[in-house]
Every structure is written in C-alpha cells, then in structure tokens.
mmCIF file of C-alpha atoms in Angstrom:
data_model
loop_
_atom_site.group_PDB
_atom_site.id
_atom_site.type_symbol
_atom_site.label_atom_id
_atom_site.label_comp_id
_atom_site.label_asym_id
_atom_site.label_seq_id
_atom_site.Cartn_x
_atom_site.Cartn_y
_atom_site.Cartn_z
ATOM 1 C CA MET Z 1 119.332 151.133 -38.251
ATOM 2 C CA GLY Z 2 117.991 148.358 -40.134
ATOM 3 C CA GLN Z 3 115.857 147.735 -42.959
ATOM 4 C CA LYS Z 4 112.375 145.772 -41.687
ATOM 5 C CA LEU Z 5 109.994 144.466 -43.330
ATOM 6 C CA LEU Z 6 105.827 146.000 -43.109
ATOM 7 C CA ARG Z 7 103.221 143.356 -43.429
ATOM 8 C CA GLU Z 8 99.593 143.253 -42.502
ATOM 9 C CA TYR Z 9 97.735 140.291 -41.949
ATOM 10 C CA TYR Z 10 94.030 139.400 -41.713
ATOM 11 C CA GLU Z 11 93.375 135.763 -42.112
ATOM 12 C CA LEU Z 12 89.717 136.048 -43.910
ATOM 13 C CA CYS Z 13 89.389 131.625 -44.077
ATOM 14 C CA ASP Z 14 90.906 128.778 -42.963
ATOM 15 C CA GLY Z 15 95.033 128.845 -44.001
ATOM 16 C CA GLY Z 16 94.171 132.463 -45.143
ATOM 17 C CA VAL Z 17 93.040 131.361 -48.881
ATOM 18 C CA CYS Z 18 89.254 131.733 -49.423
ATOM 19 C CA GLN Z 19 89.334 129.488 -51.997
ATOM 20 C CA ASP Z 20 85.718 128.876 -52.614
ATOM 21 C CA LEU Z 21 85.782 133.067 -53.651
ATOM 22 C CA LEU Z 22 88.387 132.094 -56.386
ATOM 23 C CA THR Z 23 87.704 131.157 -60.409
ATOM 24 C CA GLU Z 24 89.697 128.004 -61.546
ATOM 25 C CA GLU Z 25 92.339 130.332 -63.334
ATOM 26 C CA GLU Z 26 93.070 132.299 -60.190
ATOM 27 C CA LYS Z 27 93.300 129.308 -58.557
ATOM 28 C CA ARG Z 28 95.789 127.296 -60.400
ATOM 29 C CA PHE Z 29 97.544 131.106 -60.146
ATOM 30 C CA VAL Z 30 97.440 131.022 -56.765
ATOM 31 C CA SER Z 31 98.930 127.613 -56.484
ATOM 32 C CA ASN Z 32 101.255 128.007 -58.710
ATOM 33 C CA GLY Z 33 102.865 131.283 -56.235
ATOM 34 C CA GLY Z 34 100.568 133.877 -57.540
ATOM 35 C CA MET Z 35 99.511 136.750 -54.895
ATOM 36 C CA MET Z 36 95.805 138.096 -55.822
ATOM 37 C CA LEU Z 37 95.508 141.892 -53.114
ATOM 38 C CA THR Z 38 92.196 144.181 -53.203
ATOM 39 C CA GLY Z 39 91.552 146.892 -50.971
ATOM 40 C CA ILE Z 40 91.755 150.679 -51.385
ATOM 41 C CA ILE Z 41 95.114 151.726 -52.054
ATOM 42 C CA GLN Z 42 95.221 155.155 -52.371
ATOM 43 C CA LYS Z 43 92.584 158.225 -52.525
ATOM 44 C CA ALA Z 44 92.518 161.282 -55.385
ATOM 45 C CA ASP Z 45 91.986 164.267 -54.107
ATOM 46 C CA THR Z 46 92.347 162.973 -50.391
ATOM 47 C CA VAL Z 47 94.616 163.606 -47.815
ATOM 48 C CA ASN Z 48 96.911 160.670 -47.878
ATOM 49 C CA GLY Z 49 99.194 159.054 -44.632
ATOM 50 C CA ASN Z 50 101.918 161.386 -44.750
ATOM 51 C CA GLY Z 51 100.280 164.433 -46.086
ATOM 52 C CA ARG Z 52 100.086 164.372 -49.540
ATOM 53 C CA VAL Z 53 97.161 165.232 -51.863
ATOM 54 C CA TYR Z 54 96.945 163.225 -55.488
ATOM 55 C CA PRO Z 55 94.852 164.861 -57.931
ATOM 56 C CA GLU Z 56 92.827 161.981 -59.684
ATOM 57 C CA HIS Z 57 94.957 162.443 -63.434
ATOM 58 C CA VAL Z 58 98.073 162.420 -61.426
ATOM 59 C CA LEU Z 59 96.939 158.728 -60.134
ATOM 60 C CA LYS Z 60 95.766 157.185 -63.167
ATOM 61 C CA ARG Z 61 98.365 157.758 -64.699
ATOM 62 C CA GLU Z 62 100.391 156.527 -61.910
ATOM 63 C CA MET Z 63 98.279 152.903 -62.331
#
C-alpha cells in the first residue's frame, strides 16, 4: 500500500487566508511561503486518538 498524505482544511476567509487577522510581520511571513497554524494538538492527562495518555511534564518536554 502506498503512502497517502492526510489533510484537514477549513476555509475561514476568502482564499483561505485571513489577512485582516495578521500583523504586518505575519503577513510578510505568509507571503514568503510561511505557514501559521492554530489549534489544539494534544491535551495532557487525556486519552488521545490512539488510546494513550501523556502527562503534562512529558508534553512540555517535547514541545
């Protein structure tokens, strides 16, 4: 079986970029190919999607 790229995409603004929410520095970063992501990646001391629980100190160390 070949590898597949999993993507989730939610268009919040026209064209997918909310320019009015970015600072001038962030706009330059994005226009030069940078990407800014927001959201919850994982919660400490909570069962994740694969049934594992990671304590807060482990997640802080890995960030």
